[in-house]
Amino acid sequence: MCPDSPPPQAPDQSPPNREVLSAGDISRALRRIAHEVVERNKGAGNVVLLGIPSRGVELARRLGALIAEIEGSEVPVGSLDVTMYRDDLRGRPTKTPHQTHFPSSGVDDRVVVLVDDVLYSGRTVRAALDALADYGRPRAVRLAVLVDRGHRELPIRADHVGKNLPTSHSERVTVRLTGHDDVDDSVTISRREG
């Protein structure tokens, strides 16, 4: 070996799927977010939670239950499908739209908290804002995400974050939730193939 040559690089030894949040971590993160929502809004009397399908809906249900536990009263929970509002419809395989369901209280003059599992480029949230504008005029719109992985393409920031998770573009973040995936709750990072 030449004295000026760099030492050989070891092959990537990181496991193909690395768990970054366990079921307990997810539970604690959601409880913290629920407390933040209540504190920021001085209660939850004017709050509506809207989950973005698919796992955002399950997370919104859980947040609603936690806020109800904290406040002693129910919080309206619904879902907001963004499929037809996405700006990448031409470049992606067509997905079947999910159902949008708004609580009977509606969203006008309410504080709407959009709930999603992973915040990445910000394009899903932009689509959600466009969709929400078709249904009413909230007093304020906030964003709660379980994981913020960075790499924003739009000027969007979450108000409530379970975990900031620095990633590379070559990694994939996978959220699994018991009520949606029939497996234990977890968040894992894996390398993208190709």
mmCIF file of C-alpha atoms in Angstrom:
data_model
loop_
_atom_site.group_PDB
_atom_site.id
_atom_site.type_symbol
_atom_site.label_atom_id
_atom_site.label_comp_id
_atom_site.label_asym_id
_atom_site.label_seq_id
_atom_site.Cartn_x
_atom_site.Cartn_y
_atom_site.Cartn_z
ATOM 1 C CA MET A 1 0.000 0.000 0.000
ATOM 2 C CA CYS A 2 1.235 3.443 -0.936
ATOM 3 C CA PRO A 3 1.847 5.720 2.100
ATOM 4 C CA ASP A 4 -0.252 8.509 0.512
ATOM 5 C CA SER A 5 -3.271 6.366 -0.348
ATOM 6 C CA PRO A 6 -6.311 6.580 1.933
ATOM 7 C CA PRO A 7 -7.172 3.579 4.072
ATOM 8 C CA PRO A 8 -9.686 1.196 2.497
ATOM 9 C CA GLN A 9 -13.311 1.971 3.306
ATOM 10 C CA ALA A 10 -15.236 -0.607 5.259
ATOM 11 C CA PRO A 11 -18.481 -1.721 3.626
ATOM 12 C CA ASP A 12 -21.667 -0.246 5.088
ATOM 13 C CA GLN A 13 -22.373 -2.390 8.150
ATOM 14 C CA SER A 14 -25.613 -0.687 9.201
ATOM 15 C CA PRO A 15 -28.553 -3.065 9.443
ATOM 16 C CA PRO A 16 -31.002 -2.966 6.521
ATOM 17 C CA ASN A 17 -33.900 -2.047 8.859
ATOM 18 C CA ARG A 18 -33.069 -0.056 11.958
ATOM 19 C CA GLU A 19 -35.813 0.690 14.487
ATOM 20 C CA VAL A 20 -35.695 4.327 15.571
ATOM 21 C CA LEU A 21 -38.982 4.469 17.523
ATOM 22 C CA SER A 22 -40.531 1.625 19.478
ATOM 23 C CA ALA A 23 -44.178 1.321 20.499
ATOM 24 C CA GLY A 24 -43.327 2.984 23.829
ATOM 25 C CA ASP A 25 -41.481 5.825 22.087
ATOM 26 C CA ILE A 26 -44.468 6.457 19.799
ATOM 27 C CA SER A 27 -46.855 6.447 22.750
ATOM 28 C CA ARG A 28 -44.734 8.985 24.653
ATOM 29 C CA ALA A 29 -44.343 11.193 21.562
ATOM 30 C CA LEU A 30 -48.107 11.258 20.978
ATOM 31 C CA ARG A 31 -48.799 12.052 24.640
ATOM 32 C CA ARG A 32 -46.343 14.967 24.455
ATOM 33 C CA ILE A 33 -47.945 16.247 21.234
ATOM 34 C CA ALA A 34 -51.406 16.009 22.847
ATOM 35 C CA HIS A 35 -50.217 18.146 25.780
ATOM 36 C CA GLU A 36 -48.624 20.658 23.365
ATOM 37 C CA VAL A 37 -51.884 20.993 21.396
ATOM 38 C CA VAL A 38 -53.860 21.611 24.596
ATOM 39 C CA GLU A 39 -51.329 24.127 25.927
ATOM 40 C CA ARG A 40 -50.986 26.038 22.664
ATOM 41 C CA ASN A 41 -54.759 26.401 22.308
ATOM 42 C CA LYS A 42 -55.489 27.011 26.010
ATOM 43 C CA GLY A 43 -57.650 23.894 25.998
ATOM 44 C CA ALA A 44 -59.131 21.913 23.156
ATOM 45 C CA GLY A 45 -62.628 23.354 22.910
ATOM 46 C CA ASN A 46 -62.034 24.871 19.470
ATOM 47 C CA VAL A 47 -59.697 22.185 18.058
ATOM 48 C CA VAL A 48 -60.476 19.780 15.204
ATOM 49 C CA LEU A 49 -58.013 17.004 14.352
ATOM 50 C CA LEU A 50 -57.860 15.925 10.685
ATOM 51 C CA GLY A 51 -55.708 12.922 9.834
ATOM 52 C CA ILE A 52 -54.134 12.651 6.390
ATOM 53 C CA PRO A 53 -54.663 9.091 5.080
ATOM 54 C CA SER A 54 -53.583 6.652 5.664
ATOM 55 C CA ARG A 55 -51.605 6.448 8.912
ATOM 56 C CA GLY A 56 -52.311 10.071 9.803
ATOM 57 C CA VAL A 57 -55.929 9.068 10.420
ATOM 58 C CA GLU A 58 -54.921 6.483 13.043
ATOM 59 C CA LEU A 59 -52.550 8.993 14.662
ATOM 60 C CA ALA A 60 -55.331 11.624 14.763
ATOM 61 C CA ARG A 61 -57.645 9.126 16.499
ATOM 62 C CA ARG A 62 -54.983 8.409 19.102
ATOM 63 C CA LEU A 63 -54.287 12.103 19.647
ATOM 64 C CA GLY A 64 -58.010 12.725 20.017
ATOM 65 C CA ALA A 65 -58.258 10.049 22.701
ATOM 66 C CA LEU A 66 -55.239 11.464 24.555
ATOM 67 C CA ILE A 67 -56.563 15.030 24.413
ATOM 68 C CA ALA A 68 -59.956 13.821 25.654
ATOM 69 C CA GLU A 69 -58.165 12.100 28.540
ATOM 70 C CA ILE A 70 -56.312 15.333 29.387
ATOM 71 C CA GLU A 71 -59.273 17.695 28.932
ATOM 72 C CA GLY A 72 -62.123 15.438 29.994
ATOM 73 C CA SER A 73 -64.112 16.124 26.817
ATOM 74 C CA GLU A 74 -64.159 14.746 23.277
ATOM 75 C CA VAL A 75 -62.219 16.408 20.463
ATOM 76 C CA PRO A 76 -63.673 16.199 16.925
ATOM 77 C CA VAL A 77 -61.560 13.910 14.720
ATOM 78 C CA GLY A 78 -61.866 13.426 10.969
ATOM 79 C CA SER A 79 -59.856 12.654 7.858
ATOM 80 C CA LEU A 80 -58.792 14.728 4.867
ATOM 81 C CA ASP A 81 -57.891 12.948 1.638
ATOM 82 C CA VAL A 82 -55.363 14.837 -0.495
ATOM 83 C CA THR A 83 -55.019 12.429 -3.440
ATOM 84 C CA MET A 84 -56.605 14.673 -6.080
ATOM 85 C CA TYR A 85 -54.810 17.780 -4.784
ATOM 86 C CA ARG A 86 -51.282 16.438 -5.220
ATOM 87 C CA ASP A 87 -49.016 18.203 -7.706
ATOM 88 C CA ASP A 88 -47.365 14.949 -8.801
ATOM 89 C CA LEU A 89 -50.396 13.057 -10.131
ATOM 90 C CA ARG A 90 -48.904 12.763 -13.617
ATOM 91 C CA GLY A 91 -45.628 11.300 -12.415
ATOM 92 C CA ARG A 92 -46.978 8.704 -9.975
ATOM 93 C CA PRO A 93 -49.167 5.640 -10.273
ATOM 94 C CA THR A 94 -52.802 6.520 -9.667
ATOM 95 C CA LYS A 95 -53.947 5.864 -6.124
ATOM 96 C CA THR A 96 -57.489 5.207 -5.067
ATOM 97 C CA PRO A 97 -58.726 8.223 -3.113
ATOM 98 C CA HIS A 98 -59.561 7.718 0.542
ATOM 99 C CA GLN A 99 -62.691 9.052 2.144
ATOM 100 C CA THR A 100 -62.710 12.575 3.536
ATOM 101 C CA HIS A 101 -64.739 12.765 6.719
ATOM 102 C CA PHE A 102 -65.313 15.998 8.595
ATOM 103 C CA PRO A 103 -66.793 16.114 12.087
ATOM 104 C CA SER A 104 -70.287 17.627 12.266
ATOM 105 C CA SER A 105 -68.753 20.756 13.846
ATOM 106 C CA GLY A 106 -67.028 21.494 10.519
ATOM 107 C CA VAL A 107 -63.837 23.529 10.259
ATOM 108 C CA ASP A 108 -65.034 27.132 9.929
ATOM 109 C CA ASP A 109 -63.481 29.343 12.623
ATOM 110 C CA ARG A 110 -61.886 26.291 14.270
ATOM 111 C CA VAL A 111 -58.222 25.501 14.923
ATOM 112 C CA VAL A 112 -57.536 22.603 12.571
ATOM 113 C CA VAL A 113 -54.590 20.371 13.410
ATOM 114 C CA LEU A 114 -53.529 18.340 10.387
ATOM 115 C CA VAL A 115 -51.981 15.044 11.489
ATOM 116 C CA ASP A 116 -49.575 12.956 9.402
ATOM 117 C CA ASP A 117 -47.033 10.237 10.047
ATOM 118 C CA VAL A 118 -43.922 11.539 8.215
ATOM 119 C CA LEU A 119 -43.075 15.056 7.045
ATOM 120 C CA TYR A 120 -40.638 14.930 4.137
ATOM 121 C CA SER A 121 -40.810 17.265 1.113
ATOM 122 C CA GLY A 122 -43.887 19.153 2.342
ATOM 123 C CA ARG A 123 -45.900 18.396 -0.801
ATOM 124 C CA THR A 124 -48.515 16.300 0.998
ATOM 125 C CA VAL A 125 -49.100 19.119 3.477
ATOM 126 C CA ARG A 126 -49.404 21.636 0.634
ATOM 127 C CA ALA A 127 -52.025 19.382 -0.959
ATOM 128 C CA ALA A 128 -53.833 19.158 2.399
ATOM 129 C CA LEU A 129 -53.947 22.947 2.677
ATOM 130 C CA ASP A 130 -55.443 23.162 -0.826
ATOM 131 C CA ALA A 131 -58.020 20.475 0.003
ATOM 132 C CA LEU A 132 -58.931 22.128 3.298
ATOM 133 C CA ALA A 133 -59.556 25.453 1.535
ATOM 134 C CA ASP A 134 -62.331 23.749 -0.465
ATOM 135 C CA TYR A 135 -64.156 22.742 2.730
ATOM 136 C CA GLY A 136 -64.130 25.902 4.799
ATOM 137 C CA ARG A 137 -62.130 28.638 6.465
ATOM 138 C CA PRO A 138 -60.431 27.580 9.700
ATOM 139 C CA ARG A 139 -59.282 30.194 12.201
ATOM 140 C CA ALA A 140 -55.825 28.594 12.098
ATOM 141 C CA VAL A 141 -54.203 25.486 10.643
ATOM 142 C CA ARG A 142 -51.448 23.676 12.493
ATOM 143 C CA LEU A 143 -49.434 20.568 11.650
ATOM 144 C CA ALA A 144 -48.596 17.624 13.904
ATOM 145 C CA VAL A 145 -46.326 14.848 12.624
ATOM 146 C CA LEU A 146 -44.892 11.771 14.254
ATOM 147 C CA VAL A 147 -41.593 12.081 12.345
ATOM 148 C CA ASP A 148 -39.935 15.039 10.617
ATOM 149 C CA ARG A 149 -37.200 13.632 8.395
ATOM 150 C CA GLY A 150 -36.107 16.897 6.760
ATOM 151 C CA HIS A 151 -35.445 17.513 3.041
ATOM 152 C CA ARG A 152 -38.206 20.080 2.595
ATOM 153 C CA GLU A 153 -38.970 21.263 -0.943
ATOM 154 C CA LEU A 154 -41.568 23.808 0.204
ATOM 155 C CA PRO A 155 -41.517 26.345 3.065
ATOM 156 C CA ILE A 156 -43.534 24.161 5.451
ATOM 157 C CA ARG A 157 -42.738 23.471 9.103
ATOM 158 C CA ALA A 158 -44.529 21.285 11.637
ATOM 159 C CA ASP A 159 -45.886 22.875 14.818
ATOM 160 C CA HIS A 160 -45.790 19.609 16.778
ATOM 161 C CA VAL A 161 -43.160 16.917 16.096
ATOM 162 C CA GLY A 162 -42.812 13.541 17.780
ATOM 163 C CA LYS A 163 -39.225 13.023 16.584
ATOM 164 C CA ASN A 164 -36.853 14.984 14.361
ATOM 165 C CA LEU A 165 -35.035 12.311 12.410
ATOM 166 C CA PRO A 166 -32.157 13.412 10.166
ATOM 167 C CA THR A 167 -32.083 11.146 7.112
ATOM 168 C CA SER A 168 -30.490 10.962 3.701
ATOM 169 C CA HIS A 169 -32.441 10.832 0.448
ATOM 170 C CA SER A 170 -31.259 7.237 0.051
ATOM 171 C CA GLU A 171 -33.095 6.150 3.202
ATOM 172 C CA ARG A 172 -36.723 5.190 3.639
ATOM 173 C CA VAL A 173 -38.699 5.903 6.830
ATOM 174 C CA THR A 174 -41.454 3.366 7.509
ATOM 175 C CA VAL A 175 -44.174 3.877 10.122
ATOM 176 C CA ARG A 176 -46.198 0.864 11.256
ATOM 177 C CA LEU A 177 -49.214 1.282 13.538
ATOM 178 C CA THR A 178 -51.188 -1.427 15.292
ATOM 179 C CA GLY A 179 -54.593 0.001 14.323
ATOM 180 C CA HIS A 180 -53.597 0.208 10.655
ATOM 181 C CA ASP A 181 -50.969 -2.437 9.897
ATOM 182 C CA ASP A 182 -51.838 -5.256 12.338
ATOM 183 C CA VAL A 183 -48.284 -5.222 13.698
ATOM 184 C CA ASP A 184 -46.723 -3.571 16.726
ATOM 185 C CA ASP A 185 -46.108 0.164 16.495
ATOM 186 C CA SER A 186 -42.664 1.062 15.159
ATOM 187 C CA VAL A 187 -40.716 3.493 13.027
ATOM 188 C CA THR A 188 -37.805 2.075 11.059
ATOM 189 C CA ILE A 189 -35.202 3.414 8.650
ATOM 190 C CA SER A 190 -33.973 1.323 5.752
ATOM 191 C CA ARG A 191 -31.795 1.896 2.716
ATOM 192 C CA ARG A 192 -33.621 2.377 -0.578
ATOM 193 C CA GLU A 193 -32.734 -0.217 -3.173
ATOM 194 C CA GLY A 194 -31.206 1.012 -6.409
#
